[in-house]
Coordinates of C-alpha atoms and ligand atoms in Angstrom, one line a residue:
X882 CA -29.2 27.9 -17.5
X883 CA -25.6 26.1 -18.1
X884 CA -25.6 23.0 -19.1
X885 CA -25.0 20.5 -15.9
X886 CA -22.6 17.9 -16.4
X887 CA -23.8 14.0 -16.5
X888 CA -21.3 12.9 -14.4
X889 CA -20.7 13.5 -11.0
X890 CA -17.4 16.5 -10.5
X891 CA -14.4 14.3 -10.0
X892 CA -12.6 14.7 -6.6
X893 CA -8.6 15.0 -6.9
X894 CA -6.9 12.7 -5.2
X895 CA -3.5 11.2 -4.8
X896 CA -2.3 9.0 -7.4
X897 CA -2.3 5.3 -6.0
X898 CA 1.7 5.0 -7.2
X899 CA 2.3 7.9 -4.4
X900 CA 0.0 7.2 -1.9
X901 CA 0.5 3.1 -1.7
X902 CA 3.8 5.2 0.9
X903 CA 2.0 6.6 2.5
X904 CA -0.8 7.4 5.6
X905 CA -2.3 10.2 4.0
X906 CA -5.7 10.7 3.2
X907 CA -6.5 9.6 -0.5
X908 CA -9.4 12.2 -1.6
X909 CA -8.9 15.2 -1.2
X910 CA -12.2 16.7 -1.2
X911 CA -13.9 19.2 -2.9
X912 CA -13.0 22.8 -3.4
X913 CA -16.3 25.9 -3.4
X914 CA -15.9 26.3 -6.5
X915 CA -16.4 22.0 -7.2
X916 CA -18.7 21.9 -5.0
X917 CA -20.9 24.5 -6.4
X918 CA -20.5 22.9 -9.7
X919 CA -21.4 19.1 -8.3
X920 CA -24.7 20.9 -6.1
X921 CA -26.0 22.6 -9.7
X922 CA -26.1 19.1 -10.8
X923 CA -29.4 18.5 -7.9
X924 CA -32.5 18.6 -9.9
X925 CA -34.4 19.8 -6.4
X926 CA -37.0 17.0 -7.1
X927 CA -40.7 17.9 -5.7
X928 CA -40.8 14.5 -4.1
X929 CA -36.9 13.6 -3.3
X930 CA -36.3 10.0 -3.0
X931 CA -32.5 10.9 -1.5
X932 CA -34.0 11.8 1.8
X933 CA -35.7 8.5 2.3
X934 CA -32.6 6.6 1.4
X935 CA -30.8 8.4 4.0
X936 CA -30.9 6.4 7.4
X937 CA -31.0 9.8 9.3
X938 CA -33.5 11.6 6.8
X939 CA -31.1 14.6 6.1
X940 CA -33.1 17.2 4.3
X941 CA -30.3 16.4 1.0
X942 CA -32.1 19.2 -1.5
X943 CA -31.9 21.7 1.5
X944 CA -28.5 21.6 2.3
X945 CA -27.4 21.1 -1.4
X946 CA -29.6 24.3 -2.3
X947 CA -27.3 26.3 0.4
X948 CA -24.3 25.2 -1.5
X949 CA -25.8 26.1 -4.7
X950 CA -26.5 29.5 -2.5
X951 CA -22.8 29.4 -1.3
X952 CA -25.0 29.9 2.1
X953 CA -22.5 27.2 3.3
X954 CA -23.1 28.1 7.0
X955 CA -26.8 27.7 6.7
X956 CA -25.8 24.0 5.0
X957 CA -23.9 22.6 7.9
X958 CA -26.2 23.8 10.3
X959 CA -29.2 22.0 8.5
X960 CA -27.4 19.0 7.9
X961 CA -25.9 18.8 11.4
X962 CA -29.5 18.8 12.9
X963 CA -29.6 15.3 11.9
X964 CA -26.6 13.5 11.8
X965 CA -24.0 15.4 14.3
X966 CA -20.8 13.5 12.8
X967 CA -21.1 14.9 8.4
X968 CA -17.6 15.1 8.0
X969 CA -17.0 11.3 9.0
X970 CA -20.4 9.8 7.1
X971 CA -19.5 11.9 4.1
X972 CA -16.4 9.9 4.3
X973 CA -17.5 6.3 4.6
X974 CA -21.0 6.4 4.4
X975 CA -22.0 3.8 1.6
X976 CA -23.6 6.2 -0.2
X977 CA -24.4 4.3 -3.5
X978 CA -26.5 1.8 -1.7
X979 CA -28.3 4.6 0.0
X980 CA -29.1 8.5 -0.8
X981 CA -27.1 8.3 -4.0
X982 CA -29.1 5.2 -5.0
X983 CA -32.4 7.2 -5.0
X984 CA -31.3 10.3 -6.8
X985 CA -33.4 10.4 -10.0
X986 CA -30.0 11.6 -11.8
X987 CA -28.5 8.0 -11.2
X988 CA -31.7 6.9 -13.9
X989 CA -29.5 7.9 -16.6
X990 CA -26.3 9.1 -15.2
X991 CA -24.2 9.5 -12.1
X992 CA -26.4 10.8 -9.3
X993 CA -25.2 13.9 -7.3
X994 CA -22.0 13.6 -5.3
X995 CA -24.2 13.4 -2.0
X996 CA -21.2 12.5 0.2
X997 CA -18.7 14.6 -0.8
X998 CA -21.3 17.6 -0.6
X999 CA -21.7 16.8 3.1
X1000 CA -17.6 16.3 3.7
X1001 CA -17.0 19.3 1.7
X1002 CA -19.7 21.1 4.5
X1003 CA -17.9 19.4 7.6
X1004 CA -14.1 20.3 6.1
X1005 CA -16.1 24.3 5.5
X1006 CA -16.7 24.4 8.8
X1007 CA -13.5 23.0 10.2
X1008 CA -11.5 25.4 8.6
X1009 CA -13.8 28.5 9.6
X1010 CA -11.9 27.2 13.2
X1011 CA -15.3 28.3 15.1
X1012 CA -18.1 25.5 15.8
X1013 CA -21.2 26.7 16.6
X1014 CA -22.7 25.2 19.5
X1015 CA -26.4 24.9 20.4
X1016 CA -27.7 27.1 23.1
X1017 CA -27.3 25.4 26.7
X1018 CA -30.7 23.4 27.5
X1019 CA -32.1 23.8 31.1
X1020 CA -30.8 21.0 33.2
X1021 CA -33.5 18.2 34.1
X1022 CA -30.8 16.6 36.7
X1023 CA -31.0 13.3 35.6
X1024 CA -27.4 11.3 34.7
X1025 CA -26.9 8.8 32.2
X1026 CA -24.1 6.7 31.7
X1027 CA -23.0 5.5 28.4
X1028 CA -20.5 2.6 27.6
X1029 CA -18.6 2.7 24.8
X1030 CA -17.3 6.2 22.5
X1031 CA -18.5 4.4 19.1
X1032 CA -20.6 6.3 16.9
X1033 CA -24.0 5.0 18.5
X1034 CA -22.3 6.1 21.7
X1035 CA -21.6 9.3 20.6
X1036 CA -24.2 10.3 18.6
X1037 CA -26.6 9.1 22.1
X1038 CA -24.4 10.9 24.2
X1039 CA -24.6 14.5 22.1
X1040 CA -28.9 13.9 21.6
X1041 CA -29.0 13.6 25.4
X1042 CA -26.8 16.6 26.1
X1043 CA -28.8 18.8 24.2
X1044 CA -32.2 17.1 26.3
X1045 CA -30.4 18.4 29.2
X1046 CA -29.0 15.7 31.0
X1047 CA -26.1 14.9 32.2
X1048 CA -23.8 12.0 30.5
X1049 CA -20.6 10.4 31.3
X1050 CA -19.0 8.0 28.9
X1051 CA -16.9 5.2 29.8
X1052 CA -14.1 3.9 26.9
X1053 CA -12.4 1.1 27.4
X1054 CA -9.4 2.4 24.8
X1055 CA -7.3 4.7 25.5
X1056 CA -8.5 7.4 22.4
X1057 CA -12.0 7.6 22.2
X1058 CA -14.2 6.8 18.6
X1059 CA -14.6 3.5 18.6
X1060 CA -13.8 2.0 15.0
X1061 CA -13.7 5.3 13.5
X1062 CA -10.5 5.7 15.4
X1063 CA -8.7 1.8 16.2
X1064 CA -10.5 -0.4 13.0
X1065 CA -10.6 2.2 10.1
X1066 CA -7.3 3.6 8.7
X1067 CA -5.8 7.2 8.7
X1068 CA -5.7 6.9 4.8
X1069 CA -9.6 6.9 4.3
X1070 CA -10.8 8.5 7.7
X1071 CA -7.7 10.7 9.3
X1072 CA -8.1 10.7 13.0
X1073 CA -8.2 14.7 13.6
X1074 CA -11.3 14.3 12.2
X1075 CA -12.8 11.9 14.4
X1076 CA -11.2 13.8 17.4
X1077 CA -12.6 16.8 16.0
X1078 CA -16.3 15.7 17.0
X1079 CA -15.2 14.6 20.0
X1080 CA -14.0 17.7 21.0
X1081 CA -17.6 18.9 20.1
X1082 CA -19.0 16.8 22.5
X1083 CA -16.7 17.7 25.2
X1084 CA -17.6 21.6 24.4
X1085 CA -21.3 20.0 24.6
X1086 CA -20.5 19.1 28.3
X1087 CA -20.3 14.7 27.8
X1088 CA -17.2 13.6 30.6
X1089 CA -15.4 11.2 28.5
X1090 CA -13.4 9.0 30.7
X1091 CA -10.9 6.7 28.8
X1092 CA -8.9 2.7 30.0
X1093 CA -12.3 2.2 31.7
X1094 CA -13.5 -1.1 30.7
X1095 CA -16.7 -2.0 31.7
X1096 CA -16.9 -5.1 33.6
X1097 CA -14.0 -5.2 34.9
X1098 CA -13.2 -1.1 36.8
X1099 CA -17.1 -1.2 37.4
X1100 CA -19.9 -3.5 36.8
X1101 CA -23.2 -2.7 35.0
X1102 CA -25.0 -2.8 38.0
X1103 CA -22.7 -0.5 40.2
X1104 CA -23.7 2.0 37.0
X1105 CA -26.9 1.9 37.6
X1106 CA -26.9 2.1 41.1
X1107 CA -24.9 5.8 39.8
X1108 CA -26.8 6.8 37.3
X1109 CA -30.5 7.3 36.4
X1110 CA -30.2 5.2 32.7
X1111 CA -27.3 3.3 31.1
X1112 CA -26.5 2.9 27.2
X1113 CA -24.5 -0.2 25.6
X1114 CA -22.6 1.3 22.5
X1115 CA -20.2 -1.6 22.8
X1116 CA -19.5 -2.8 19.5
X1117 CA -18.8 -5.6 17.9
X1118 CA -15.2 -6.4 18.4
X1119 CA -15.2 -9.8 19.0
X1120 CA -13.2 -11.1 15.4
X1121 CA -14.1 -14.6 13.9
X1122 CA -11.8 -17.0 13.1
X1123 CA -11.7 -20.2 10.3
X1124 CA -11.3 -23.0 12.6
X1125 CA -8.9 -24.9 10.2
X1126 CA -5.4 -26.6 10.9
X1127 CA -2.7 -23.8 11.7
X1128 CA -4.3 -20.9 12.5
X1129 CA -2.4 -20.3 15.3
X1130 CA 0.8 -20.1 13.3
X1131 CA 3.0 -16.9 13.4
X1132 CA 2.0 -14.4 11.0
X1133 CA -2.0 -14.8 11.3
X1134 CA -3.6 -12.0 12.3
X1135 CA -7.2 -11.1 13.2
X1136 CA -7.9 -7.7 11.0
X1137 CA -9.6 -6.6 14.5
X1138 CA -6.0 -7.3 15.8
X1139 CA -3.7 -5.9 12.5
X1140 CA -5.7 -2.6 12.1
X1141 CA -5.8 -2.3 16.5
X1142 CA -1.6 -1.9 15.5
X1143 CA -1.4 -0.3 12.6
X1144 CA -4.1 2.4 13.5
X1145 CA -4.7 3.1 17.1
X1146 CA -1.6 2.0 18.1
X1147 CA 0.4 3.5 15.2
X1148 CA 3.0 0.7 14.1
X1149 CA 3.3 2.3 10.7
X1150 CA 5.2 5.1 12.5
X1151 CA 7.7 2.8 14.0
X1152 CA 9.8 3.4 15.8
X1153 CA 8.8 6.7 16.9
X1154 CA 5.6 4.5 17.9
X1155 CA 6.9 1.4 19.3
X1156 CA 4.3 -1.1 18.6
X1157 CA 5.5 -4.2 17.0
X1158 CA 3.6 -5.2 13.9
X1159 CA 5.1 -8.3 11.1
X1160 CA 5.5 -6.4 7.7
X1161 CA 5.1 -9.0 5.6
X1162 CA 6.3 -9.2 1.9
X1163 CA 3.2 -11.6 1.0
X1164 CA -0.1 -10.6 2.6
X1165 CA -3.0 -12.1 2.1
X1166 CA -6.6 -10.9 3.9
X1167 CA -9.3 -12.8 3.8
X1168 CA -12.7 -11.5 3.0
X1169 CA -14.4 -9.3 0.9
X1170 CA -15.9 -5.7 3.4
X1171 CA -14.4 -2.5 4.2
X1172 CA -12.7 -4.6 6.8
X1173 CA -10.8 -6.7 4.2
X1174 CA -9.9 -3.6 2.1
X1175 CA -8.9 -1.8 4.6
X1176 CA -6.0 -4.7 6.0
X1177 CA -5.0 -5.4 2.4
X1178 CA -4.3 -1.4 1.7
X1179 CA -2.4 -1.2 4.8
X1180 CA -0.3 -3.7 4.4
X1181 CA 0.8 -2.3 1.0
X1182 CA 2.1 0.3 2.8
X1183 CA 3.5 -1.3 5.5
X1184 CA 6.0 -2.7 2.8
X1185 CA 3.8 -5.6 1.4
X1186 CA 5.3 -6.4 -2.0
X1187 CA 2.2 -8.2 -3.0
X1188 CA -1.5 -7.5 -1.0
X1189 CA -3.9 -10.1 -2.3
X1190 CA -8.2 -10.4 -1.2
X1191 CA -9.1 -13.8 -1.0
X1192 CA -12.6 -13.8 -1.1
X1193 CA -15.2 -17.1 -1.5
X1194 CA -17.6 -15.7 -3.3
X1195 CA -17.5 -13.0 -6.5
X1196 CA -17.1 -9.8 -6.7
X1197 CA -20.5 -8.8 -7.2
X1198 CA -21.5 -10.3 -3.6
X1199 CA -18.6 -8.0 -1.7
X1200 CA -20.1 -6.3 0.4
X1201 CA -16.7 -3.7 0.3
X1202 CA -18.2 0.1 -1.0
X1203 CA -17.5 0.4 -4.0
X1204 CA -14.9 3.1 -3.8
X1205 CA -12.9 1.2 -1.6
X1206 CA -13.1 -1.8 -4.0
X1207 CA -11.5 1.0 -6.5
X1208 CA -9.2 2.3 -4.4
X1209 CA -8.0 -1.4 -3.6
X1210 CA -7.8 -2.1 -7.2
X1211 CA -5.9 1.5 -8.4
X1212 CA -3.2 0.5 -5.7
X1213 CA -2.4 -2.7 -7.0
X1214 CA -4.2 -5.2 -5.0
X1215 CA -4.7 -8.5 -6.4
X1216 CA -8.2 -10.1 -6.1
X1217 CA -8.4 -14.0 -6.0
X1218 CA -12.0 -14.9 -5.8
X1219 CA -14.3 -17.7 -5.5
X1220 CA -11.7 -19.3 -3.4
X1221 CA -11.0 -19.9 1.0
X1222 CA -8.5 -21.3 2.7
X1223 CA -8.6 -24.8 3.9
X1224 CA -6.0 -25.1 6.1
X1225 CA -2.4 -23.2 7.0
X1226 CA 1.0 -24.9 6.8
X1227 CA 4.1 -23.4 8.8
X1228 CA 7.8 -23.5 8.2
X1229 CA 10.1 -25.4 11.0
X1230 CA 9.6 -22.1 13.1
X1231 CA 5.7 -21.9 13.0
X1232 CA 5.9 -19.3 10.9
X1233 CA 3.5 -19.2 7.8
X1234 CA 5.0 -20.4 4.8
X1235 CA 1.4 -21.8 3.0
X1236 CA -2.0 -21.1 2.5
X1237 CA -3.8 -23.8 1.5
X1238 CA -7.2 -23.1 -0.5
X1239 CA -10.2 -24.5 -2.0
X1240 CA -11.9 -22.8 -4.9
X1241 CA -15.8 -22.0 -3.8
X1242 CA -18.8 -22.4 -7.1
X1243 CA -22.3 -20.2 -5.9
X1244 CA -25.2 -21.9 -5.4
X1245 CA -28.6 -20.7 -4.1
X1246 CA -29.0 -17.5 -2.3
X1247 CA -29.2 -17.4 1.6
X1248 CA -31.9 -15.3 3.8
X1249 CA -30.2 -11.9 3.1
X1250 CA -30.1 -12.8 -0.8
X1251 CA -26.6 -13.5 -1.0
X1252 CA -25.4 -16.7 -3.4
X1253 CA -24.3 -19.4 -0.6
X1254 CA -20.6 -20.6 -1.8
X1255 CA -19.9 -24.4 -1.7
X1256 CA -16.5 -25.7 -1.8
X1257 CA -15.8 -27.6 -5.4
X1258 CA -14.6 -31.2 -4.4
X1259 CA -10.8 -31.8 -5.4
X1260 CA -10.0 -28.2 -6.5
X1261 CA -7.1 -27.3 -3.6
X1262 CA -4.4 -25.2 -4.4
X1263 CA -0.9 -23.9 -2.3
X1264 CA -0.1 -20.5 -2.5
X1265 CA 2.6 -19.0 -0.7
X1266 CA 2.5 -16.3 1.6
X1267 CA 4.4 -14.9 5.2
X1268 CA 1.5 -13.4 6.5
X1269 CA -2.0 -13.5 6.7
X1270 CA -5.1 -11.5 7.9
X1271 CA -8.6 -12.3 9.0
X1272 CA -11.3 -10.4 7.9
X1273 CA -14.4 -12.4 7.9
X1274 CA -16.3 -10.7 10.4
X1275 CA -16.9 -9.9 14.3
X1276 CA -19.5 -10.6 16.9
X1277 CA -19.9 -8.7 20.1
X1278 CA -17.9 -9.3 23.2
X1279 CA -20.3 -9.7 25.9
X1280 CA -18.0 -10.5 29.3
X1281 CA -19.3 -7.6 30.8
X1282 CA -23.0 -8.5 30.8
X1283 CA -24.6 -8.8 34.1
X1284 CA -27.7 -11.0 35.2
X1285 CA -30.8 -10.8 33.6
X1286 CA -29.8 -9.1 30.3
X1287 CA -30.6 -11.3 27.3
X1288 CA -28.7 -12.1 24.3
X1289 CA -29.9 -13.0 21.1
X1290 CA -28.6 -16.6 19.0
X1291 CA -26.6 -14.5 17.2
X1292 CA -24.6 -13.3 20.2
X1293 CA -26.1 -9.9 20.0
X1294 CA -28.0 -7.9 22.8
X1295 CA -31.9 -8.3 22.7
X1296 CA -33.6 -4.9 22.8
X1297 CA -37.4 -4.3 22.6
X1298 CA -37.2 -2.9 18.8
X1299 CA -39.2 0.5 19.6
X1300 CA -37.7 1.6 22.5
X1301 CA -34.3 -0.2 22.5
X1302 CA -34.5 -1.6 26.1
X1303 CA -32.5 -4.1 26.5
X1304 CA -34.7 -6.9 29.0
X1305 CA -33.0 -5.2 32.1
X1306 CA -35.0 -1.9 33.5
X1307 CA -32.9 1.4 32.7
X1308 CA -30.5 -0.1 30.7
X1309 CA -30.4 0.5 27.0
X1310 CA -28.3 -0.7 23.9
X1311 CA -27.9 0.1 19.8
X1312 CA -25.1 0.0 17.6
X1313 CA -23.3 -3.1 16.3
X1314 CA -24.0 -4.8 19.7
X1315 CA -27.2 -5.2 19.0
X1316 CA -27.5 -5.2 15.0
X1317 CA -23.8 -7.1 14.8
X1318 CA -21.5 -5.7 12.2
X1319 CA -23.0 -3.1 10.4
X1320 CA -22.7 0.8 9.4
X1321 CA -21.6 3.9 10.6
X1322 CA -24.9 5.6 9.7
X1323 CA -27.0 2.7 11.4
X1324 CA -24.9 2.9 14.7
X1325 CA -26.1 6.7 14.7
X1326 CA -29.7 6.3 13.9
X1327 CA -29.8 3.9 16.9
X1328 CA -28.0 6.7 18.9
X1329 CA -30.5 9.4 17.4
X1330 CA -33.4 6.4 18.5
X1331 CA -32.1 5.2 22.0
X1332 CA -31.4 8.9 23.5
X1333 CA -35.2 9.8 22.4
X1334 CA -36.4 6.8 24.2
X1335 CA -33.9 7.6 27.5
X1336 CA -35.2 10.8 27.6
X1337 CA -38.8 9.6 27.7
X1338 CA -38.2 6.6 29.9
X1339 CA -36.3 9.4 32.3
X1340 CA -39.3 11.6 32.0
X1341 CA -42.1 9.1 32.4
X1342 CA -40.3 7.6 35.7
X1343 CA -40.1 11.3 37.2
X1344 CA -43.9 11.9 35.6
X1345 CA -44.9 8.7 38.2
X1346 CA -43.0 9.7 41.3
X1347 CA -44.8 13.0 40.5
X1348 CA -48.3 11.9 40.6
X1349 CA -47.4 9.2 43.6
X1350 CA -46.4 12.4 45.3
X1351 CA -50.0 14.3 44.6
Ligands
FAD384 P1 -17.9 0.7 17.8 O1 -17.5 1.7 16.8 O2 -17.3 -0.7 17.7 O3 -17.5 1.3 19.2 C1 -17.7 0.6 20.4 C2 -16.8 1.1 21.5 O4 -17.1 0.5 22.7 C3 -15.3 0.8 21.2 O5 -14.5 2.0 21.3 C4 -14.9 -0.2 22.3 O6 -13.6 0.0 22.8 C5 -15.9 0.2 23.4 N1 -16.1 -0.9 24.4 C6 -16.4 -2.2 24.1 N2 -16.6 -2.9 25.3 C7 -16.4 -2.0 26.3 C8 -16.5 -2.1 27.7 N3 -16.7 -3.2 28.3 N4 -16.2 -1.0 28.4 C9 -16.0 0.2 27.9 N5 -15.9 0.4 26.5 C10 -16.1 -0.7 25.7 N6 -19.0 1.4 8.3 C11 -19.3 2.3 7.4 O7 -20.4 2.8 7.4 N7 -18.4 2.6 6.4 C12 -17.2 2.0 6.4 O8 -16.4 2.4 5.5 C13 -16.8 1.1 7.4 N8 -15.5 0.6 7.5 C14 -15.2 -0.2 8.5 C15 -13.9 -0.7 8.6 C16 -13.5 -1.5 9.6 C17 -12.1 -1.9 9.7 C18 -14.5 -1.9 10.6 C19 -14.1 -2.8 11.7 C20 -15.8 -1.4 10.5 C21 -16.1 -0.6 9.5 N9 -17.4 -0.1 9.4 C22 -17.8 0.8 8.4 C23 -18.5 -0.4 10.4 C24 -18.6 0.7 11.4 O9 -17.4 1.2 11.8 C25 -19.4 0.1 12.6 O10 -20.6 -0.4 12.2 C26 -19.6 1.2 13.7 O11 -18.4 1.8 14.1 C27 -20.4 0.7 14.9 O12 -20.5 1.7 15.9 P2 -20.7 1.3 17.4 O13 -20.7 2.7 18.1 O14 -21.9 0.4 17.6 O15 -19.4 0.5 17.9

């Protein structure tokens, strides 16, 4: 047998001097012949580890062995039986703190190339142009109603398809993907992709109806009145903010409210698109997530001369992926940590002109294990800057929430944790409005979870009516 390299095959990509221009996609992806050579490197453990670490449970030696087989048909299909959006978690899945942490490979060297097996699959079957669809299940003539075209809405909305039941889905946007479409940008996830799935699920039979915001063109309980079950995918779009002097001054941005622009509403093709964005020549976003590395890389190419992260802790407490931390890093953006701002100063306009910080020193770790920053007395610093972008997290917005639905102290929907129920009968909820900000792959294992329990809740309610009927 050939000898199997150590390291994982490398992906071509563009170089970070071209692509700093421009909105294309930065990888791009494997060809058969790379992808063969990466799938040789699986070791087909006995026992795999991988599939644990996957939050779906993909079979990851099955569908790599069909690779290996150049059965690539026979791949997708296996792979797609668990996790109905590959192409877009083989994207920005964080695979090294997952299924790629597992893989007995990593011991010693680079563990197999996981996610760009499964993208290389998803892109396959895209270009064969045909998706096969499941056979059509018989209908059990119950409807369900979901609220929001997130992942966890989606992912719910194909599971219960499939069960046989009808579904609408109500978006309040006007393109339907929730942060896969309006948060993360065309550079690491391009939007034909996403739309691509969504056209699956329209060939599935899901009504997608878009500009209908919950709580406001219908109520929760006019929904239920409609439907037999409703699902909360709403997100968590709700952005934080500082609370120091001047944030309100021009050129301070929300990253919810930046990469809403920039992405969904396509400033960076201005003025064909005509929605206003400031292109600052000084950026700098604060935070260290995908969020935060996502603003800072799009404001490079929105014409940023200099990008900078201003992060409060260190870099081995971002929470970023670590290729996006790479990425960030190969395209020139600067990274000032162990520092926050303190307060903002404007010019005689209200433009930003100053950013004024405080450096941060680690101290004991908090619940989840992270070093708690503390501000260090004395050490403020100016820097200048024209604009600046806040990344530092998001919390659910709730306005649409009727009566006698609880909330949690974190400003999150309470669910019973095995059947996802939220405290109101019939109405159910997963996804970052219930775990707050989290992962693609987590907003579709609550998906996967929550249709499962619709469709026994649906079945149990018509199982009782049954027997009161005999
Ligand atoms: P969302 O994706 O937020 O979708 C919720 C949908 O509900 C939205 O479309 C919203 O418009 C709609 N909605 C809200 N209220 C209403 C209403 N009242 N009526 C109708 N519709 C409503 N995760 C990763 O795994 N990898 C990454 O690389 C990554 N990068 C990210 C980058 C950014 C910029 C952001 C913001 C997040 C990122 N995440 C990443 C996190 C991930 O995208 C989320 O955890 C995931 O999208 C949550 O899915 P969801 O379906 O719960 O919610």
């Amino acid at each position: 047998m050939a000898k199997v390299s150590p390291t994982k095959i490398p992906m071509r990509e563009q170089p970070a001097s071209e692509r700093v221009r421009n909105y294309d996609e930065v990888p791009y992806g494997y060809s058969p012949e790379e992808a063969i050579l990466e799938a040789q490197r699986c070791l087909m453990c006995k026992k795999p580890k991988c599939i644990a670490g996957c939050p779906v449970e993909i079979d990851i030696p099955g569908f790599i062995q069909h690779v290996v087989d150049e059965d690539f048909r026979e791949g997708i299909n296996l792979l797609k039986e668990k996790n109905i959006l590959p192409a877009i978690c083989g994207r920005v899945c964080p695979q090294e703190e997952q299924c790629e942490k597992e893989c007995i490979l990593g011991v010693k060297n680079e563990p197999v190339a996981i996610g760009r097996l499964e993208r290389f699959l998803a892109d396959w079957e895209a270009e064969q142009g045909e998706v096969q669809l499941p056979p059509k299940p018989k209908s059990t003539g119950k409807k369900i109603v979901i609220v929001g075209a997130g992942p966890a809405g989606i992912t719910a909305a194909a599971d219960l398809v499939r069960l046989g039941h009808k579904v609408d889905m109500f978006e309040a946007l006007h393109e339907p993907g929730g942060v896969l479409v309006y948060g993360i940008p065309e550079f690491r996830l391009p939007k034909s992709i996403v739309f691509r799935e969504i056209d699956y699920l329209k060939k599935l039979g899901v009504r997608i109806f878009m500009d209908h915001v919950i709580g406001m063109i219908k109520s929760i309980d006019e929904l239920l009145e409609e439907y037999d079950a409703v699902f909360l995918g709403t997100g968590a779009g709700l952005p934080w903010f500082l609370n120091v002097p001047g944030e309100n001054l021009n050129g301070i941005y929300s990253a919810n409210e930046y990469l809403t622009r920039a992405n969904l509403m396509k400033a960076y093709l201005f003025p064909k698109y005509k929605t206003p964005i400031v292109k600052g020549k000084r950026v700098v976003t604060v935070g260290g997530g995908n969020v935060a590395m996502d603003c800072a890389r799009t404001a490079l190419r929105l014409g940023a001369e200099k990008s900078i992260i201003l992060y409060r802790r260190s870099r081995q407490e971002m929470p970023a992926r670590n290729e996006e931390i790479h990425h960030a890093e190969e395209e020139g953006i600067i990274f000032k940590l162990l520092s926050t701002p303190a307060a903002f100063h404007g010019d005689e306009r209200n433009w930003l002109k100053q950013v004024e910080c405080i450096r941060m020193k680690l101290g004991e770790p908090d619940d989840e294990g992270r070093k708690q920053p503390i501000p260090i007395e004395g050490s403020e610093f100016l820097l200048e800057f024209d604009t600046l972008i806040l990344a530092i997290g998001e919390s659910p917005d709730l306005f649409f929430l009727s009566d006698g639905i609880e909330i949690t102290s974190r400003n999150t929907l309470k669910v019973n944790p095995i059947t996802l129920e939220t405290s109101s009968k019939g109405i159910f909820a997963g996804g970052d409005v219930v775990s707050g900000p989290a992962t693609v792959i987590e907003a579709i294992v609550t998906g996967k979870k929550v249709a499962l329990s619709i469709h026994s809740y649906l079945k149990n309610k018509r199982a009782i009516n049954y027997q009161n009927k005999t």
